[in-house]
């Protein structure tokens, strides 16, 4: 199976709070629909926070390690993400993709050391039954912290491991990880390869931007591609566009 992350910076306008990028979302949904028509029917979709989750998380001081205890904060952050999830589902439904939401806050948790448990049996069963599960960056219950941010990238890594994904795709606004001359780095095998060129995100992002992404993907067994929306059809067709991160496991 394939785990595909649609970056929050792809499906939203990251500089305008709670604004969906409708054209990008439509393009992504069309690519997924076309791939399904071509026989690729085992895709799990995860989307990021973009201008929905991140500004609220920042406002409430929540990150992947700093929790929020105020129920209004939980409601604001989780609510923004479920709102974005509804837009993503609608775009997929409009393209005739049988997308079904899976909200991580209802299923996942972190222990006191921050280790994540994200059940995947319901995701696997939905997939077996012909649906396209759609998860999203969210908050999760975190022992001793209240609720912390769970990034879409962590979801991707966790599901890729527990569901033994063959391939992982991370669709972002950049054509791959860029080097100091803005050329795409074709392959990454260790964080040292790219440490000096990796920054955070150009927009509000509480979960680490590109550096966080590469760290997560390096912890994987399956190869992971980072590419832009133009390259999504190629990725779904089996190519490895953009940057391929080969995990160190
Ligand atoms: N060396 C680099 N190569 C490519 N992008 C980089 C690099 N360093 C920093 N970045 C930034 O990382 C961003 C991608 O990370 P970001 O977390 O914003 O993506 P996303 O997954 O699409 O969004 P979200 O986290 O909301 O889901 C790029 O838009 C760019 O601003
Ligand atoms: C900010 C929240 C709640 C989700 C973050 O998910 P990401 O955009 O994948 O890092």
Short mmCIF file of C-alpha atoms and ligand atoms in Angstrom, two decimals:
data_model
loop_
_atom_site.label_atom_id
_atom_site.label_comp_id
_atom_site.label_asym_id
_atom_site.label_seq_id
_atom_site.Cartn_x
_atom_site.Cartn_y
_atom_site.Cartn_z
CA UNK A 1 0.00 0.00 0.00
CA UNK A 2 0.92 3.65 -0.41
CA UNK A 3 0.82 6.32 2.29
CA UNK A 4 0.42 9.73 0.69
CA UNK A 5 0.73 12.99 2.58
CA UNK A 6 -0.81 16.08 1.07
CA UNK A 7 1.15 18.89 2.72
CA UNK A 8 -0.78 21.57 4.51
CA UNK A 9 1.12 24.10 2.44
CA UNK A 10 -0.24 22.43 -0.72
CA UNK A 11 -3.92 22.19 0.17
CA UNK A 12 -4.17 25.53 1.99
CA UNK A 13 -2.91 29.02 1.41
CA UNK A 14 -0.40 28.99 4.21
CA UNK A 15 -0.21 32.80 4.53
CA UNK A 16 -3.98 33.36 4.83
CA UNK A 17 -5.56 31.92 7.94
CA UNK A 18 -8.11 29.13 7.39
CA UNK A 19 -8.03 29.44 3.60
CA UNK A 20 -8.17 26.36 1.41
CA UNK A 21 -6.29 26.28 -1.90
CA UNK A 22 -9.28 24.94 -3.85
CA UNK A 23 -7.46 24.56 -7.17
CA UNK A 24 -4.60 22.59 -5.60
CA UNK A 25 -7.00 20.39 -3.69
CA UNK A 26 -8.97 19.69 -6.86
CA UNK A 27 -5.76 18.81 -8.72
CA UNK A 28 -4.65 16.44 -5.95
CA UNK A 29 -8.07 14.78 -5.84
CA UNK A 30 -8.06 14.35 -9.64
CA UNK A 31 -4.61 12.72 -9.50
CA UNK A 32 -5.77 10.26 -6.80
CA UNK A 33 -8.96 9.50 -8.78
CA UNK A 34 -6.97 8.90 -11.99
CA UNK A 35 -4.54 6.61 -10.16
CA UNK A 36 -7.47 4.59 -8.77
CA UNK A 37 -8.92 4.31 -12.25
CA UNK A 38 -5.50 2.98 -13.31
CA UNK A 39 -5.61 0.26 -10.62
CA UNK A 40 -3.88 1.97 -7.67
CA UNK A 41 -6.60 1.38 -5.07
CA UNK A 42 -4.57 0.98 -1.89
CA UNK A 43 -3.83 4.58 -0.94
CA UNK A 44 -4.11 6.03 2.56
CA UNK A 45 -4.20 9.84 2.52
CA UNK A 46 -2.87 12.03 5.34
CA UNK A 47 -3.05 15.81 5.21
CA UNK A 48 -1.21 18.48 7.16
CA UNK A 49 -2.37 21.58 8.96
CA UNK A 50 -1.35 24.49 6.77
CA UNK A 51 -3.19 27.69 7.61
CA UNK A 52 -5.81 25.76 9.65
CA UNK A 53 -3.98 23.87 12.40
CA UNK A 54 -0.72 25.76 12.75
CA UNK A 55 -1.89 29.32 13.59
CA UNK A 56 -4.22 27.95 16.31
CA UNK A 57 -1.50 25.67 17.68
CA UNK A 58 0.86 28.62 17.84
CA UNK A 59 -1.75 30.81 19.52
CA UNK A 60 -2.30 28.20 22.25
CA UNK A 61 1.43 27.45 22.64
CA UNK A 62 0.99 23.84 21.51
CA UNK A 63 3.71 21.86 19.75
CA UNK A 64 4.61 18.20 19.43
CA UNK A 65 6.17 18.40 22.93
CA UNK A 66 4.35 21.31 24.66
CA UNK A 67 0.78 20.43 25.49
CA UNK A 68 -2.43 22.43 25.76
CA UNK A 69 -4.71 21.78 28.74
CA UNK A 70 -7.43 24.33 28.09
CA UNK A 71 -10.46 22.73 26.46
CA UNK A 72 -10.99 25.88 24.37
CA UNK A 73 -7.51 25.37 22.91
CA UNK A 74 -8.21 21.72 22.15
CA UNK A 75 -11.49 22.70 20.53
CA UNK A 76 -9.87 25.44 18.43
CA UNK A 77 -6.95 23.35 17.15
CA UNK A 78 -8.80 20.07 16.60
CA UNK A 79 -11.80 21.98 15.21
CA UNK A 80 -9.65 23.79 12.63
CA UNK A 81 -8.22 20.44 11.52
CA UNK A 82 -11.59 18.72 11.21
CA UNK A 83 -12.83 21.71 9.20
CA UNK A 84 -9.90 21.34 6.79
CA UNK A 85 -10.52 17.58 6.70
CA UNK A 86 -14.10 18.23 5.54
CA UNK A 87 -12.78 20.34 2.63
CA UNK A 88 -10.34 17.58 1.67
CA UNK A 89 -13.10 14.95 1.83
CA UNK A 90 -15.41 17.07 -0.27
CA UNK A 91 -12.77 17.51 -3.00
CA UNK A 92 -12.13 13.75 -3.02
CA UNK A 93 -15.85 12.96 -3.13
CA UNK A 94 -16.30 15.43 -6.00
CA UNK A 95 -13.67 13.39 -7.87
CA UNK A 96 -15.56 10.15 -7.01
CA UNK A 97 -12.93 8.95 -4.55
CA UNK A 98 -14.61 7.03 -1.66
CA UNK A 99 -12.80 8.96 1.07
CA UNK A 100 -13.63 8.34 4.75
CA UNK A 101 -12.31 10.47 7.64
CA UNK A 102 -10.18 9.03 10.47
CA UNK A 103 -9.53 11.54 13.27
CA UNK A 104 -6.33 10.77 15.21
CA UNK A 105 -7.47 12.56 18.42
CA UNK A 106 -10.11 9.84 18.85
CA UNK A 107 -7.64 6.98 18.53
CA UNK A 108 -4.04 7.89 19.30
CA UNK A 109 -2.03 8.86 22.41
CA UNK A 110 1.49 9.60 23.58
CA UNK A 111 3.05 8.24 26.76
CA UNK A 112 5.11 10.36 29.20
CA UNK A 113 8.19 9.96 27.00
CA UNK A 114 6.26 11.27 23.99
CA UNK A 115 6.15 7.86 22.28
CA UNK A 116 3.14 7.64 19.97
CA UNK A 117 0.59 4.83 19.75
CA UNK A 118 -1.60 5.16 16.66
CA UNK A 119 -3.84 2.15 15.99
CA UNK A 120 -4.07 1.24 12.31
CA UNK A 121 -6.44 -1.76 12.27
CA UNK A 122 -9.42 0.47 11.45
CA UNK A 123 -7.42 2.13 8.66
CA UNK A 124 -6.43 -1.27 7.21
CA UNK A 125 -10.02 -2.53 7.39
CA UNK A 126 -11.39 0.59 5.69
CA UNK A 127 -8.80 0.08 2.94
CA UNK A 128 -9.70 -3.61 2.56
CA UNK A 129 -13.34 -2.61 2.24
CA UNK A 130 -12.58 -0.32 -0.69
CA UNK A 131 -12.51 3.05 1.08
CA UNK A 132 -9.76 5.66 1.03
CA UNK A 133 -9.01 6.53 4.67
CA UNK A 134 -8.11 10.20 5.16
CA UNK A 135 -6.20 11.09 8.35
CA UNK A 136 -4.87 14.51 9.32
CA UNK A 137 -2.43 16.29 11.58
CA UNK A 138 -4.25 16.75 14.89
CA UNK A 139 -3.89 16.94 18.65
CA UNK A 140 -3.34 13.77 20.66
CA UNK A 141 -3.74 12.95 24.35
CA UNK A 142 -0.26 13.13 25.87
CA UNK A 143 0.41 11.73 29.35
CA UNK A 144 1.52 14.57 31.66
CA UNK A 145 1.05 17.27 28.99
CA UNK A 146 -2.65 17.47 28.17
CA UNK A 147 -2.82 17.30 24.39
CA UNK A 148 0.10 17.86 22.02
CA UNK A 149 0.31 18.37 18.27
CA UNK A 150 0.54 15.25 16.15
CA UNK A 151 2.00 16.16 12.79
CA UNK A 152 0.86 14.56 9.57
CA UNK A 153 4.48 13.51 9.06
CA UNK A 154 4.43 11.49 12.30
CA UNK A 155 1.16 9.86 11.16
CA UNK A 156 2.76 8.97 7.83
CA UNK A 157 5.75 7.33 9.53
CA UNK A 158 3.65 5.47 12.06
CA UNK A 159 1.19 4.10 9.48
CA UNK A 160 3.93 3.24 6.99
CA UNK A 161 5.54 1.12 9.71
CA UNK A 162 2.45 -0.51 11.18
CA UNK A 163 0.83 -1.17 7.78
CA UNK A 164 4.10 -2.16 6.12
CA UNK A 165 3.75 0.39 3.32
CA UNK A 166 5.58 -0.29 0.09
CA UNK A 167 5.93 3.40 -0.73
CA UNK A 168 5.54 6.75 0.97
CA UNK A 169 4.87 10.05 -0.79
CA UNK A 170 5.06 13.52 0.71
CA UNK A 171 3.55 16.10 -1.61
CA UNK A 172 4.73 19.59 -0.63
CA UNK A 173 5.06 23.00 -2.28
CA UNK A 174 8.67 22.39 -3.22
CA UNK A 175 9.81 19.93 -5.93
CA UNK A 176 11.98 18.14 -3.34
CA UNK A 177 14.60 18.99 -0.74
CA UNK A 178 16.62 21.84 -2.22
CA UNK A 179 20.36 22.33 -1.86
CA UNK A 180 22.13 25.68 -1.39
CA UNK A 181 21.73 26.40 -5.14
CA UNK A 182 18.02 25.50 -5.04
CA UNK A 183 18.61 22.28 -6.99
CA UNK A 184 16.65 19.19 -5.94
CA UNK A 185 18.73 16.75 -3.88
CA UNK A 186 17.85 13.41 -5.53
CA UNK A 187 18.65 11.16 -2.56
CA UNK A 188 19.08 11.48 1.20
CA UNK A 189 20.53 8.64 3.25
CA UNK A 190 21.43 10.46 6.47
CA UNK A 191 20.55 13.75 8.14
CA UNK A 192 24.20 14.83 7.87
CA UNK A 193 23.81 14.85 4.03
CA UNK A 194 21.46 17.84 4.18
CA UNK A 195 21.65 19.33 7.67
CA UNK A 196 23.16 22.63 6.50
CA UNK A 197 20.45 23.31 3.87
CA UNK A 198 17.42 22.24 5.88
CA UNK A 199 15.33 24.99 7.40
CA UNK A 200 11.93 25.08 8.99
CA UNK A 201 8.89 26.22 7.04
CA UNK A 202 8.45 29.58 5.31
CA UNK A 203 5.02 29.86 7.04
CA UNK A 204 3.75 29.28 10.57
CA UNK A 205 4.59 25.66 11.33
CA UNK A 206 4.79 24.22 14.82
CA UNK A 207 6.01 20.80 13.73
CA UNK A 208 9.40 21.43 12.19
CA UNK A 209 8.99 22.17 8.46
CA UNK A 210 11.29 20.37 6.05
CA UNK A 211 13.92 19.44 8.65
CA UNK A 212 11.27 17.70 10.77
CA UNK A 213 9.94 15.95 7.69
CA UNK A 214 13.33 14.53 6.68
CA UNK A 215 14.04 13.37 10.24
CA UNK A 216 10.72 11.50 10.33
CA UNK A 217 11.23 9.91 6.92
CA UNK A 218 14.77 8.77 7.76
CA UNK A 219 13.28 6.63 10.52
CA UNK A 220 11.34 4.56 7.97
CA UNK A 221 11.93 1.20 6.35
CA UNK A 222 10.16 2.10 3.08
CA UNK A 223 11.60 4.65 0.62
CA UNK A 224 9.87 8.04 0.81
CA UNK A 225 9.61 10.59 -1.97
CA UNK A 226 9.24 14.35 -1.43
CA UNK A 227 7.83 16.12 -4.48
CA UNK A 228 5.38 18.85 -5.57
CA UNK A 229 1.84 18.69 -6.88
CA UNK A 230 2.97 18.58 -10.53
CA UNK A 231 4.76 15.32 -9.77
CA UNK A 232 1.88 13.64 -7.87
CA UNK A 233 0.58 11.70 -10.92
CA UNK A 234 4.11 10.41 -11.62
CA UNK A 235 4.54 9.30 -8.00
CA UNK A 236 1.19 7.50 -8.02
CA UNK A 237 2.18 5.83 -11.32
CA UNK A 238 5.22 4.29 -9.59
CA UNK A 239 7.99 6.82 -10.29
CA UNK A 240 10.26 8.34 -7.64
CA UNK A 241 10.10 12.07 -8.43
CA UNK A 242 11.83 14.77 -6.37
CA UNK A 243 13.91 13.66 -3.40
CA UNK A 244 13.93 10.04 -2.24
CA UNK A 245 14.72 9.55 1.43
CA UNK A 246 16.13 6.12 2.17
CA UNK A 247 15.50 5.32 5.81
CA UNK A 248 18.37 4.26 8.02
CA UNK A 249 16.55 1.19 9.33
N1 LIG B 1 16.27 22.73 1.97
C1 LIG B 1 14.95 22.87 1.79
N2 LIG B 1 14.36 22.36 0.68
C2 LIG B 1 13.03 22.49 0.47
N3 LIG B 1 12.20 23.14 1.33
C3 LIG B 1 12.72 23.67 2.45
C4 LIG B 1 14.11 23.55 2.74
N4 LIG B 1 14.35 24.18 3.92
C5 LIG B 1 13.17 24.65 4.34
N5 LIG B 1 12.18 24.36 3.49
C6 LIG B 1 10.78 24.76 3.67
O1 LIG B 1 10.01 23.60 3.99
C7 LIG B 1 8.70 23.80 3.49
C8 LIG B 1 7.98 22.48 3.46
O2 LIG B 1 7.67 22.13 4.79
P1 LIG B 1 6.20 22.38 5.37
O3 LIG B 1 6.18 21.77 6.74
O4 LIG B 1 5.77 23.78 5.21
O5 LIG B 1 5.38 21.50 4.32
P2 LIG B 1 4.01 20.80 4.31
O6 LIG B 1 4.16 19.40 4.80
O7 LIG B 1 3.53 20.97 2.92
O8 LIG B 1 3.08 21.63 5.28
P3 LIG B 1 2.34 21.19 6.62
O9 LIG B 1 3.42 20.99 7.67
O10 LIG B 1 1.42 22.30 6.95
O11 LIG B 1 1.65 19.91 6.32
C9 LIG B 1 8.93 24.46 2.15
O12 LIG B 1 7.80 25.17 1.71
C10 LIG B 1 10.12 25.39 2.44
O13 LIG B 1 9.66 26.65 2.85
C1 LIG B 2 -0.97 21.92 13.69
C2 LIG B 2 -1.60 20.78 13.65
C3 LIG B 2 -2.70 20.59 14.61
C4 LIG B 2 -1.32 19.66 12.72
C5 LIG B 2 0.08 19.72 12.10
O1 LIG B 2 0.25 18.77 11.06
P1 LIG B 2 1.41 19.03 9.96
O2 LIG B 2 1.01 20.22 9.16
O3 LIG B 2 1.46 17.77 9.17
O4 LIG B 2 2.69 19.28 10.70
#
